Amino acid sequence: MMAILNATIFLANETSGMATVEPYVRPFNDVGIIVSASIIFTFLVIGLIGNLTTIVVIATTPQLKNIFMHFILSLCVSDLISALISWLFLYRRTWGFDVWAPLPEVFCRFYWASDLMTNYVTALHIFSFALLRYISIQFPIHFKRLKLLHGKIWIAAIWVFTFLIGFIPFFIFFGARFRDRYSDAPDSRWPACTINSEWYETYTLYQKICYSTLLYAPSIGVVLLSILIGATVRSRLSKMGSSTNNEKKKKKERQAVLQLLLIVLSFLIGYIPFTAYEFWSVEPRENTMYNRRADYWFGMIEYFFLRFSECMNPLLYNLGSSKMRHYTKKLIVTKLCCSLGRKTSKVVSRTSATSDVDLSSTSHTVARANNQSTA
């Protein structure tokens, strides 16, 4: 299909009074598709395994039923959704770049709406996580008044808010259609599944307001809170003695700060390139092969960073919490032991059944021999 498309789409130029034509060339080749697919499918598998494991560990372990772990569980749900829809990003950037077929357009709209909603969910969750961590360290008495129910309501409110402000607008703004590859309009460089031109001005205004308030502002807030938390913990640790109880408290405080810093670092690695590309790509540029390739690979590479960040999160949650590591190992070992135990029991049962058959046949053979000798 792409070969036919490349052969039938032409760009007319006038040279020396004669009309010459040049075939439209995609800003990527088959090697680019293979490399992109390999990276994204690898991240998809890692994201599914890591986030599902973390969700199961937190959901099935009573010792992890606290407000921080519920925010981590919700973050894993967000990252899991991102992993599940990542194949749609791969399709729209490769095989469906020029023609979004045979997938229905609703898949295109659903991808963009879900992707932006989970981006907002992640940003607000991490800001909330950092804020709660700061309150727990700076105002421990007030923090103790927060119940698990309060955390659940907080998390639910984030999901509802991001659905209204993220999912619904993007489901309306975006769509799949043929893009004019000959104009200098921004969508001439974009995949078939992208923002529809009639919503371009509305989208750029929406982007400036919502990206700044729901992505950049939480990022700045998280960095500032992390600095405040680090300074508070450092001051508190310096005042503690060297008793056994104090050493345990110091270790717990350090792990809490480490967990937060790792989550923040992962967030910044993923979302700074994402927002940079989103603002850069809407600027009008001349429709040259260089600009088409720059737009394509900038968009693809920022997504690699985003997927890498989301795949790293489950590992970082475990690195920052000894209790989380303990129960994750326990779950994995239990599942492996149960699986190996079942296989071993099946082999043993089959072996014993075979042995019983062999013994039975041997006894029959001996009985026949005795009967023949007696006769």
C-alpha positions as YAML, in Angstrom:
chain: A
units: angstrom
residues:
- id: 1
  name: MET
  ca: [0.00, 0.00, 0.00]
- id: 2
  name: MET
  ca: [2.81, 2.41, 0.89]
- id: 3
  name: ALA
  ca: [4.59, 1.67, -2.39]
- id: 4
  name: ILE
  ca: [1.41, 2.54, -4.31]
- id: 5
  name: LEU
  ca: [0.94, 5.67, -2.19]
- id: 6
  name: ASN
  ca: [4.52, 6.84, -2.83]
- id: 7
  name: ALA
  ca: [4.09, 6.20, -6.55]
- id: 8
  name: THR
  ca: [0.80, 8.10, -6.84]
- id: 9
  name: ILE
  ca: [1.49, 11.19, -4.68]
- id: 10
  name: PHE
  ca: [3.48, 13.88, -6.49]
- id: 11
  name: LEU
  ca: [4.81, 17.32, -5.75]
- id: 12
  name: ALA
  ca: [4.75, 19.65, -8.77]
- id: 13
  name: ASN
  ca: [7.61, 22.10, -9.27]
- id: 14
  name: GLU
  ca: [8.33, 24.38, -12.21]
- id: 15
  name: THR
  ca: [11.84, 24.28, -13.60]
- id: 16
  name: SER
  ca: [12.78, 26.24, -16.76]
- id: 17
  name: GLY
  ca: [9.11, 26.60, -17.72]
- id: 18
  name: MET
  ca: [8.63, 22.81, -17.62]
- id: 19
  name: ALA
  ca: [6.52, 21.09, -14.95]
- id: 20
  name: THR
  ca: [8.58, 18.45, -13.19]
- id: 21
  name: VAL
  ca: [7.31, 16.09, -10.53]
- id: 22
  name: GLU
  ca: [8.95, 14.48, -7.54]
- id: 23
  name: PRO
  ca: [7.40, 11.57, -5.63]
- id: 24
  name: TYR
  ca: [6.44, 12.15, -2.03]
- id: 25
  name: VAL
  ca: [8.99, 10.48, 0.28]
- id: 26
  name: ARG
  ca: [8.17, 9.49, 3.83]
- id: 27
  name: PRO
  ca: [10.46, 10.91, 6.56]
- id: 28
  name: PHE
  ca: [11.46, 7.37, 7.61]
- id: 29
  name: ASN
  ca: [12.33, 4.04, 5.99]
- id: 30
  name: ASP
  ca: [11.88, 0.33, 6.73]
- id: 31
  name: VAL
  ca: [14.94, 0.28, 8.99]
- id: 32
  name: GLY
  ca: [13.39, 3.07, 11.05]
- id: 33
  name: ILE
  ca: [10.18, 1.05, 11.37]
- id: 34
  name: ILE
  ca: [12.05, -2.06, 12.54]
- id: 35
  name: VAL
  ca: [14.11, -0.14, 15.10]
- id: 36
  name: SER
  ca: [11.09, 1.78, 16.41]
- id: 37
  name: ALA
  ca: [8.94, -1.35, 16.64]
- id: 38
  name: SER
  ca: [11.68, -3.26, 18.48]
- id: 39
  name: ILE
  ca: [12.11, -0.49, 21.06]
- id: 40
  name: ILE
  ca: [8.42, 0.18, 21.64]
- id: 41
  name: PHE
  ca: [7.40, -3.51, 21.86]
- id: 42
  name: THR
  ca: [10.26, -4.13, 24.30]
- id: 43
  name: PHE
  ca: [9.05, -1.27, 26.49]
- id: 44
  name: LEU
  ca: [5.48, -2.55, 26.13]
- id: 45
  name: VAL
  ca: [6.38, -5.98, 27.52]
- id: 46
  name: ILE
  ca: [8.54, -4.54, 30.32]
- id: 47
  name: GLY
  ca: [5.82, -2.04, 31.22]
- id: 48
  name: LEU
  ca: [3.13, -4.71, 31.37]
- id: 49
  name: ILE
  ca: [5.17, -7.06, 33.55]
- id: 50
  name: GLY
  ca: [6.55, -4.37, 35.88]
- id: 51
  name: ASN
  ca: [3.34, -2.45, 36.45]
- id: 52
  name: LEU
  ca: [1.12, -5.53, 36.78]
- id: 53
  name: THR
  ca: [3.54, -7.01, 39.33]
- id: 54
  name: THR
  ca: [3.58, -3.79, 41.37]
- id: 55
  name: ILE
  ca: [-0.22, -3.50, 41.24]
- id: 56
  name: VAL
  ca: [-0.66, -7.10, 42.46]
- id: 57
  name: VAL
  ca: [1.92, -6.68, 45.24]
- id: 58
  name: ILE
  ca: [0.30, -3.52, 46.64]
- id: 59
  name: ALA
  ca: [-3.29, -4.75, 46.19]
- id: 60
  name: THR
  ca: [-2.67, -8.11, 47.90]
- id: 61
  name: THR
  ca: [-0.37, -7.03, 50.75]
- id: 62
  name: PRO
  ca: [-2.07, -5.60, 53.86]
- id: 63
  name: GLN
  ca: [1.28, -4.25, 55.12]
- id: 64
  name: LEU
  ca: [1.37, -1.89, 52.12]
- id: 65
  name: LYS
  ca: [-2.05, -0.39, 52.69]
- id: 66
  name: ASN
  ca: [-1.07, 3.24, 53.20]
- id: 67
  name: ILE
  ca: [-1.74, 6.48, 51.38]
- id: 68
  name: PHE
  ca: [1.66, 6.58, 49.63]
- id: 69
  name: MET
  ca: [1.34, 3.05, 48.28]
- id: 70
  name: HIS
  ca: [-2.15, 3.81, 46.97]
- id: 71
  name: PHE
  ca: [-0.73, 6.70, 44.96]
- id: 72
  name: ILE
  ca: [1.96, 4.38, 43.61]
- id: 73
  name: LEU
  ca: [-0.69, 1.79, 42.71]
- id: 74
  name: SER
  ca: [-2.68, 4.46, 40.84]
- id: 75
  name: LEU
  ca: [0.49, 5.60, 39.06]
- id: 76
  name: CYS
  ca: [1.06, 2.00, 37.94]
- id: 77
  name: VAL
  ca: [-2.47, 1.87, 36.53]
- id: 78
  name: SER
  ca: [-1.72, 5.04, 34.55]
- id: 79
  name: ASP
  ca: [1.57, 3.61, 33.25]
- id: 80
  name: LEU
  ca: [-0.17, 0.33, 32.42]
- id: 81
  name: ILE
  ca: [-2.72, 2.16, 30.25]
- id: 82
  name: SER
  ca: [0.14, 3.97, 28.49]
- id: 83
  name: ALA
  ca: [1.84, 0.65, 27.79]
- id: 84
  name: LEU
  ca: [-1.35, -0.92, 26.42]
- id: 85
  name: ILE
  ca: [-1.94, 1.91, 23.93]
- id: 86
  name: SER
  ca: [1.71, 2.27, 22.88]
- id: 87
  name: TRP
  ca: [1.17, -0.02, 19.87]
- id: 88
  name: LEU
  ca: [-1.27, 2.60, 18.53]
- id: 89
  name: PHE
  ca: [1.48, 5.20, 18.69]
- id: 90
  name: LEU
  ca: [3.76, 2.84, 16.78]
- id: 91
  name: TYR
  ca: [1.09, 2.25, 14.14]
- id: 92
  name: ARG
  ca: [0.29, 5.94, 13.62]
- id: 93
  name: ARG
  ca: [3.99, 6.77, 13.30]
- id: 94
  name: THR
  ca: [4.86, 3.93, 10.90]
- id: 95
  name: TRP
  ca: [2.38, 1.81, 8.92]
- id: 96
  name: GLY
  ca: [-0.50, 4.27, 9.43]
- id: 97
  name: PHE
  ca: [1.56, 7.42, 8.88]
- id: 98
  name: ASP
  ca: [-0.10, 8.37, 5.57]
- id: 99
  name: VAL
  ca: [-3.27, 6.29, 5.61]
- id: 100
  name: TRP
  ca: [-4.99, 5.31, 8.87]
- id: 101
  name: ALA
  ca: [-6.42, 2.01, 7.64]
- id: 102
  name: PRO
  ca: [-7.84, -0.52, 8.34]
- id: 103
  name: LEU
  ca: [-8.19, 0.67, 11.96]
- id: 104
  name: PRO
  ca: [-11.34, 2.72, 12.66]
- id: 105
  name: GLU
  ca: [-10.85, 6.41, 13.43]
- id: 106
  name: VAL
  ca: [-12.11, 5.91, 16.99]
- id: 107
  name: PHE
  ca: [-8.83, 4.14, 17.78]
- id: 108
  name: CYS
  ca: [-6.95, 7.29, 16.80]
- id: 109
  name: ARG
  ca: [-9.13, 9.49, 18.98]
- id: 110
  name: PHE
  ca: [-8.97, 7.02, 21.87]
- id: 111
  name: TYR
  ca: [-5.17, 6.89, 21.69]
- id: 112
  name: TRP
  ca: [-4.72, 10.67, 21.93]
- id: 113
  name: ALA
  ca: [-7.39, 11.10, 24.61]
- id: 114
  name: SER
  ca: [-6.01, 8.29, 26.77]
- id: 115
  name: ASP
  ca: [-2.40, 9.35, 26.27]
- id: 116
  name: LEU
  ca: [-2.97, 12.93, 27.36]
- id: 117
  name: MET
  ca: [-5.21, 11.91, 30.26]
- id: 118
  name: THR
  ca: [-2.54, 9.57, 31.64]
- id: 119
  name: ASN
  ca: [0.09, 12.29, 31.23]
- id: 120
  name: TYR
  ca: [-1.99, 14.62, 33.40]
- id: 121
  name: VAL
  ca: [-2.70, 11.80, 35.86]
- id: 122
  name: THR
  ca: [1.01, 11.08, 36.24]
- id: 123
  name: ALA
  ca: [1.98, 14.72, 36.73]
- id: 124
  name: LEU
  ca: [-0.71, 15.38, 39.34]
- id: 125
  name: HIS
  ca: [-0.02, 12.09, 41.14]
- id: 126
  name: ILE
  ca: [3.68, 12.81, 41.48]
- id: 127
  name: PHE
  ca: [3.02, 16.36, 42.68]
- id: 128
  name: SER
  ca: [0.49, 15.00, 45.21]
- id: 129
  name: PHE
  ca: [2.96, 12.32, 46.29]
- id: 130
  name: ALA
  ca: [5.66, 14.92, 46.88]
- id: 131
  name: LEU
  ca: [3.25, 17.22, 48.72]
- id: 132
  name: LEU
  ca: [2.12, 14.40, 51.02]
- id: 133
  name: ARG
  ca: [5.72, 13.42, 51.67]
- id: 134
  name: TYR
  ca: [6.56, 17.00, 52.61]
- id: 135
  name: ILE
  ca: [3.54, 17.21, 54.95]
- id: 136
  name: SER
  ca: [4.46, 13.90, 56.58]
- id: 137
  name: ILE
  ca: [7.98, 15.15, 57.31]
- id: 138
  name: GLN
  ca: [7.31, 18.79, 58.14]
- id: 139
  name: PHE
  ca: [3.90, 18.41, 59.82]
- id: 140
  name: PRO
  ca: [3.68, 14.81, 61.08]
- id: 141
  name: ILE
  ca: [0.78, 15.53, 63.48]
- id: 142
  name: HIS
  ca: [-1.40, 16.94, 60.70]
- id: 143
  name: PHE
  ca: [-0.39, 14.09, 58.40]
- id: 144
  name: LYS
  ca: [-1.63, 11.50, 60.90]
- id: 145
  name: ARG
  ca: [-5.11, 12.96, 60.54]
- id: 146
  name: LEU
  ca: [-5.17, 11.92, 56.88]
- id: 147
  name: LYS
  ca: [-6.91, 8.59, 56.51]
- id: 148
  name: LEU
  ca: [-6.64, 6.06, 53.70]
- id: 149
  name: LEU
  ca: [-10.14, 7.07, 52.61]
- id: 150
  name: HIS
  ca: [-8.94, 10.65, 52.10]
- id: 151
  name: GLY
  ca: [-6.20, 9.36, 49.81]
- id: 152
  name: LYS
  ca: [-8.67, 7.30, 47.78]
- id: 153
  name: ILE
  ca: [-10.97, 10.29, 47.33]
- id: 154
  name: TRP
  ca: [-7.97, 12.42, 46.30]
- id: 155
  name: ILE
  ca: [-6.90, 9.84, 43.71]
- id: 156
  name: ALA
  ca: [-10.44, 9.46, 42.35]
- id: 157
  name: ALA
  ca: [-10.75, 13.23, 42.02]
- id: 158
  name: ILE
  ca: [-7.53, 13.36, 39.95]
- id: 159
  name: TRP
  ca: [-8.83, 10.69, 37.56]
- id: 160
  name: VAL
  ca: [-12.22, 12.39, 37.13]
- id: 161
  name: PHE
  ca: [-10.64, 15.81, 36.63]
- id: 162
  name: THR
  ca: [-8.12, 14.58, 34.05]
- id: 163
  name: PHE
  ca: [-10.86, 12.70, 32.18]
- id: 164
  name: LEU
  ca: [-12.88, 15.91, 31.88]
- id: 165
  name: ILE
  ca: [-9.96, 18.23, 31.08]
- id: 166
  name: GLY
  ca: [-7.81, 15.79, 29.10]
- id: 167
  name: PHE
  ca: [-9.67, 12.84, 27.61]
- id: 168
  name: ILE
  ca: [-12.77, 14.63, 26.33]
- id: 169
  name: PRO
  ca: [-11.07, 17.64, 24.63]
- id: 170
  name: PHE
  ca: [-8.48, 15.48, 22.87]
- id: 171
  name: PHE
  ca: [-11.13, 13.01, 21.74]
- id: 172
  name: ILE
  ca: [-12.76, 16.00, 20.02]
- id: 173
  name: PHE
  ca: [-9.64, 17.77, 18.71]
- id: 174
  name: PHE
  ca: [-7.96, 14.78, 17.05]
- id: 175
  name: GLY
  ca: [-8.85, 12.49, 14.17]
- id: 176
  name: ALA
  ca: [-7.53, 10.37, 11.31]
- id: 177
  name: ARG
  ca: [-7.65, 11.76, 7.78]
- id: 178
  name: PHE
  ca: [-5.46, 12.36, 4.74]
- id: 179
  name: ARG
  ca: [-2.98, 15.21, 5.31]
- id: 180
  name: ASP
  ca: [-1.93, 17.60, 2.56]
- id: 181
  name: ARG
  ca: [1.78, 16.81, 2.20]
- id: 182
  name: TYR
  ca: [2.35, 19.74, -0.19]
- id: 183
  name: SER
  ca: [1.33, 22.67, 2.01]
- id: 184
  name: ASP
  ca: [3.31, 24.44, 4.73]
- id: 185
  name: ALA
  ca: [0.58, 23.79, 7.29]
- id: 186
  name: PRO
  ca: [1.90, 22.11, 10.47]
- id: 187
  name: ASP
  ca: [-0.15, 18.95, 9.88]
- id: 188
  name: SER
  ca: [1.62, 18.37, 6.54]
- id: 189
  name: ARG
  ca: [4.51, 16.96, 8.58]
- id: 190
  name: TRP
  ca: [2.35, 14.98, 11.01]
- id: 191
  name: PRO
  ca: [0.86, 11.48, 10.77]
- id: 192
  name: ALA
  ca: [-2.64, 10.92, 9.41]
- id: 193
  name: CYS
  ca: [-3.81, 10.47, 13.00]
- id: 194
  name: THR
  ca: [-3.25, 13.89, 14.56]
- id: 195
  name: ILE
  ca: [-5.01, 17.14, 15.42]
- id: 196
  name: ASN
  ca: [-7.62, 18.19, 12.86]
- id: 197
  name: SER
  ca: [-6.86, 21.51, 11.18]
- id: 198
  name: GLU
  ca: [-10.18, 23.14, 12.13]
- id: 199
  name: TRP
  ca: [-9.21, 22.77, 15.80]
- id: 200
  name: TYR
  ca: [-5.63, 24.01, 15.36]
- id: 201
  name: GLU
  ca: [-6.03, 27.48, 16.89]
- id: 202
  name: THR
  ca: [-8.17, 26.16, 19.74]
- id: 203
  name: TYR
  ca: [-5.65, 23.42, 20.41]
- id: 204
  name: THR
  ca: [-2.66, 25.78, 20.52]
- id: 205
  name: LEU
  ca: [-4.47, 27.95, 23.08]
- id: 206
  name: TYR
  ca: [-5.48, 24.86, 25.06]
- id: 207
  name: GLN
  ca: [-1.90, 23.62, 24.92]
- id: 208
  name: LYS
  ca: [-0.43, 26.84, 26.31]
- id: 209
  name: ILE
  ca: [-2.89, 26.91, 29.21]
- id: 210
  name: CYS
  ca: [-3.21, 23.24, 30.16]
- id: 211
  name: TYR
  ca: [0.33, 22.08, 29.48]
- id: 212
  name: SER
  ca: [1.69, 24.97, 31.52]
- id: 213
  name: THR
  ca: [-0.67, 24.42, 34.47]
- id: 214
  name: LEU
  ca: [-0.98, 20.62, 34.43]
- id: 215
  name: LEU
  ca: [2.51, 19.54, 33.31]
- id: 216
  name: TYR
  ca: [5.05, 22.31, 33.82]
- id: 217
  name: ALA
  ca: [3.63, 23.75, 37.05]
- id: 218
  name: PRO
  ca: [3.51, 20.32, 38.78]
- id: 219
  name: SER
  ca: [7.06, 19.65, 37.56]
- id: 220
  name: ILE
  ca: [8.33, 22.89, 39.09]
- id: 221
  name: GLY
  ca: [6.34, 22.21, 42.25]
- id: 222
  name: VAL
  ca: [7.78, 18.71, 42.58]
- id: 223
  name: VAL
  ca: [11.35, 19.99, 42.21]
- id: 224
  name: LEU
  ca: [10.80, 22.69, 44.85]
- id: 225
  name: LEU
  ca: [9.15, 20.23, 47.24]
- id: 226
  name: SER
  ca: [12.01, 17.78, 46.74]
- id: 227
  name: ILE
  ca: [14.52, 20.48, 47.69]
- id: 228
  name: LEU
  ca: [12.48, 21.38, 50.78]
- id: 229
  name: ILE
  ca: [12.13, 17.72, 51.77]
- id: 230
  name: GLY
  ca: [15.85, 17.10, 51.32]
- id: 231
  name: ALA
  ca: [16.77, 20.13, 53.43]
- id: 232
  name: THR
  ca: [14.28, 19.20, 56.17]
- id: 233
  name: VAL
  ca: [15.43, 15.59, 56.35]
- id: 234
  name: ARG
  ca: [19.08, 16.59, 56.39]
- id: 235
  name: SER
  ca: [18.50, 19.03, 59.24]
- id: 236
  name: ARG
  ca: [16.52, 16.45, 61.18]
- id: 237
  name: LEU
  ca: [19.08, 13.67, 60.69]
- id: 238
  name: SER
  ca: [21.90, 15.90, 61.91]
- id: 239
  name: LYS
  ca: [20.07, 16.39, 65.22]
- id: 240
  name: MET
  ca: [19.47, 12.68, 65.82]
- id: 241
  name: GLY
  ca: [21.73, 10.62, 68.01]
- id: 242
  name: SER
  ca: [23.38, 7.32, 67.12]
- id: 243
  name: SER
  ca: [21.08, 4.97, 69.03]
- id: 244
  name: THR
  ca: [19.58, 1.91, 67.35]
- id: 245
  name: ASN
  ca: [16.11, 3.44, 67.10]
- id: 246
  name: ASN
  ca: [17.47, 6.64, 65.64]
- id: 247
  name: GLU
  ca: [19.49, 4.70, 63.06]
- id: 248
  name: LYS
  ca: [16.31, 2.93, 61.95]
- id: 249
  name: LYS
  ca: [14.50, 6.26, 61.71]
- id: 250
  name: LYS
  ca: [17.37, 7.72, 59.69]
- id: 251
  name: LYS
  ca: [17.28, 4.78, 57.30]
- id: 252
  name: LYS
  ca: [13.53, 5.13, 56.86]
- id: 253
  name: GLU
  ca: [13.79, 8.88, 56.22]
- id: 254
  name: ARG
  ca: [16.57, 8.39, 53.66]
- id: 255
  name: GLN
  ca: [14.58, 5.71, 51.84]
- id: 256
  name: ALA
  ca: [11.53, 7.98, 51.71]
- id: 257
  name: VAL
  ca: [13.58, 10.80, 50.19]
- id: 258
  name: LEU
  ca: [15.34, 8.41, 47.79]
- id: 259
  name: GLN
  ca: [12.02, 7.02, 46.58]
- id: 260
  name: LEU
  ca: [10.68, 10.51, 45.91]
- id: 261
  name: LEU
  ca: [13.84, 11.69, 44.14]
- id: 262
  name: LEU
  ca: [13.88, 8.61, 41.88]
- id: 263
  name: ILE
  ca: [10.22, 9.09, 40.94]
- id: 264
  name: VAL
  ca: [10.80, 12.79, 40.22]
- id: 265
  name: LEU
  ca: [13.89, 12.04, 38.12]
- id: 266
  name: SER
  ca: [12.01, 9.45, 36.09]
- id: 267
  name: PHE
  ca: [9.15, 11.90, 35.57]
- id: 268
  name: LEU
  ca: [11.44, 14.68, 34.34]
- id: 269
  name: ILE
  ca: [13.26, 12.30, 31.96]
- id: 270
  name: GLY
  ca: [9.97, 11.38, 30.33]
- id: 271
  name: TYR
  ca: [7.94, 14.57, 30.32]
- id: 272
  name: ILE
  ca: [10.43, 17.33, 29.58]
- id: 273
  name: PRO
  ca: [11.15, 15.93, 26.07]
- id: 274
  name: PHE
  ca: [7.41, 15.28, 25.58]
- id: 275
  name: THR
  ca: [6.29, 18.83, 26.32]
- id: 276
  name: ALA
  ca: [9.26, 20.29, 24.43]
- id: 277
  name: TYR
  ca: [8.20, 18.41, 21.29]
- id: 278
  name: GLU
  ca: [4.53, 19.34, 21.69]
- id: 279
  name: PHE
  ca: [5.33, 23.07, 21.77]
- id: 280
  name: TRP
  ca: [7.98, 22.81, 19.04]
- id: 281
  name: SER
  ca: [5.86, 20.80, 16.60]
- id: 282
  name: VAL
  ca: [2.93, 23.24, 16.37]
- id: 283
  name: GLU
  ca: [5.16, 26.05, 15.08]
- id: 284
  name: PRO
  ca: [4.77, 26.64, 11.31]
- id: 285
  name: ARG
  ca: [7.82, 25.63, 9.27]
- id: 286
  name: GLU
  ca: [8.70, 25.23, 5.62]
- id: 287
  name: ASN
  ca: [7.68, 21.85, 4.28]
- id: 288
  name: THR
  ca: [11.14, 20.50, 3.46]
- id: 289
  name: MET
  ca: [12.48, 16.98, 3.81]
- id: 290
  name: TYR
  ca: [14.77, 18.17, 6.61]
- id: 291
  name: ASN
  ca: [11.87, 19.60, 8.62]
- id: 292
  name: ARG
  ca: [9.73, 16.52, 7.99]
- id: 293
  name: ARG
  ca: [12.48, 14.22, 9.22]
- id: 294
  name: ALA
  ca: [13.29, 16.48, 12.18]
- id: 295
  name: ASP
  ca: [9.64, 16.52, 13.22]
- id: 296
  name: TYR
  ca: [9.25, 12.78, 12.77]
- id: 297
  name: TRP
  ca: [12.34, 11.69, 14.71]
- id: 298
  name: PHE
  ca: [11.93, 14.32, 17.43]
- id: 299
  name: GLY
  ca: [8.41, 12.97, 18.00]
- id: 300
  name: MET
  ca: [9.59, 9.36, 17.96]
- id: 301
  name: ILE
  ca: [12.58, 9.89, 20.27]
- id: 302
  name: GLU
  ca: [10.61, 11.88, 22.86]
- id: 303
  name: TYR
  ca: [8.18, 8.95, 22.98]
- id: 304
  name: PHE
  ca: [11.07, 6.54, 23.57]
- id: 305
  name: PHE
  ca: [12.06, 8.67, 26.58]
- id: 306
  name: LEU
  ca: [8.48, 8.69, 27.83]
- id: 307
  name: ARG
  ca: [8.10, 4.92, 27.54]
- id: 308
  name: PHE
  ca: [11.51, 4.37, 29.16]
- id: 309
  name: SER
  ca: [10.47, 6.58, 32.07]
- id: 310
  name: GLU
  ca: [7.22, 4.70, 32.59]
- id: 311
  name: CYS
  ca: [8.95, 1.32, 32.38]
- id: 312
  name: MET
  ca: [11.51, 2.37, 34.96]
- id: 313
  name: ASN
  ca: [8.92, 3.46, 37.53]
- id: 314
  name: PRO
  ca: [8.16, -0.01, 39.01]
- id: 315
  name: LEU
  ca: [11.89, -0.62, 39.46]
- id: 316
  name: LEU
  ca: [12.32, 2.77, 41.13]
- id: 317
  name: TYR
  ca: [9.42, 2.12, 43.50]
- id: 318
  name: ASN
  ca: [11.23, -1.02, 44.68]
- id: 319
  name: LEU
  ca: [14.63, 0.66, 44.89]
- id: 320
  name: GLY
  ca: [13.20, 3.36, 47.13]
- id: 321
  name: SER
  ca: [11.34, 1.08, 49.54]
- id: 322
  name: SER
  ca: [12.82, -1.93, 51.34]
- id: 323
  name: LYS
  ca: [9.32, -3.07, 52.34]
- id: 324
  name: MET
  ca: [8.21, -2.93, 48.70]
- id: 325
  name: ARG
  ca: [11.26, -4.95, 47.64]
- id: 326
  name: HIS
  ca: [10.59, -7.56, 50.32]
- id: 327
  name: TYR
  ca: [6.99, -8.20, 49.28]
- id: 328
  name: THR
  ca: [7.79, -8.08, 45.57]
- id: 329
  name: LYS
  ca: [10.46, -10.76, 46.03]
- id: 330
  name: LYS
  ca: [8.06, -12.74, 48.18]
- id: 331
  name: LEU
  ca: [5.36, -12.64, 45.49]
- id: 332
  name: ILE
  ca: [7.78, -13.63, 42.72]
- id: 333
  name: VAL
  ca: [9.33, -16.46, 44.76]
- id: 334
  name: THR
  ca: [5.91, -17.72, 45.83]
- id: 335
  name: LYS
  ca: [4.59, -17.75, 42.28]
- id: 336
  name: LEU
  ca: [7.73, -19.42, 40.95]
- id: 337
  name: CYS
  ca: [7.72, -22.04, 43.72]
- id: 338
  name: CYS
  ca: [4.04, -22.77, 43.17]
- id: 339
  name: SER
  ca: [4.58, -23.05, 39.42]
- id: 340
  name: LEU
  ca: [7.62, -25.30, 39.84]
- id: 341
  name: GLY
  ca: [5.80, -27.31, 42.53]
- id: 342
  name: ARG
  ca: [2.88, -27.97, 40.22]
- id: 343
  name: LYS
  ca: [5.19, -29.07, 37.42]
- id: 344
  name: THR
  ca: [7.14, -31.31, 39.80]
- id: 345
  name: SER
  ca: [3.97, -32.89, 41.19]
- id: 346
  name: LYS
  ca: [2.72, -33.56, 37.67]
- id: 347
  name: VAL
  ca: [6.01, -35.21, 36.72]
- id: 348
  name: VAL
  ca: [6.01, -37.28, 39.94]
- id: 349
  name: SER
  ca: [2.41, -38.37, 39.42]
- id: 350
  name: ARG
  ca: [3.13, -39.34, 35.83]
- id: 351
  name: THR
  ca: [6.27, -41.21, 36.91]
- id: 352
  name: SER
  ca: [4.45, -43.08, 39.69]
- id: 353
  name: ALA
  ca: [1.60, -43.93, 37.32]
- id: 354
  name: THR
  ca: [4.11, -45.27, 34.80]
- id: 355
  name: SER
  ca: [5.82, -47.26, 37.56]
- id: 356
  name: ASP
  ca: [2.50, -48.73, 38.62]
- id: 357
  name: VAL
  ca: [1.79, -49.78, 35.04]
- id: 358
  name: ASP
  ca: [5.24, -51.32, 34.75]
- id: 359
  name: LEU
  ca: [4.84, -53.23, 38.02]
- id: 360
  name: SER
  ca: [1.41, -54.43, 36.98]
- id: 361
  name: SER
  ca: [2.66, -55.68, 33.63]
- id: 362
  name: THR
  ca: [5.64, -57.35, 35.32]
- id: 363
  name: SER
  ca: [3.41, -59.19, 37.79]
- id: 364
  name: HIS
  ca: [1.20, -60.39, 34.96]
- id: 365
  name: THR
  ca: [4.25, -61.68, 33.09]
- id: 366
  name: VAL
  ca: [5.53, -63.54, 36.17]
- id: 367
  name: ALA
  ca: [2.12, -65.10, 36.79]
- id: 368
  name: ARG
  ca: [1.93, -66.35, 33.21]
- id: 369
  name: ALA
  ca: [5.41, -67.87, 33.48]
- id: 370
  name: ASN
  ca: [4.48, -69.68, 36.68]
- id: 371
  name: ASN
  ca: [1.30, -71.05, 35.12]
- id: 372
  name: GLN
  ca: [3.20, -72.37, 32.09]
- id: 373
  name: SER
  ca: [5.84, -74.09, 34.28]
- id: 374
  name: THR
  ca: [3.14, -75.70, 36.45]
- id: 375
  name: ALA
  ca: [1.36, -76.99, 33.39]
...
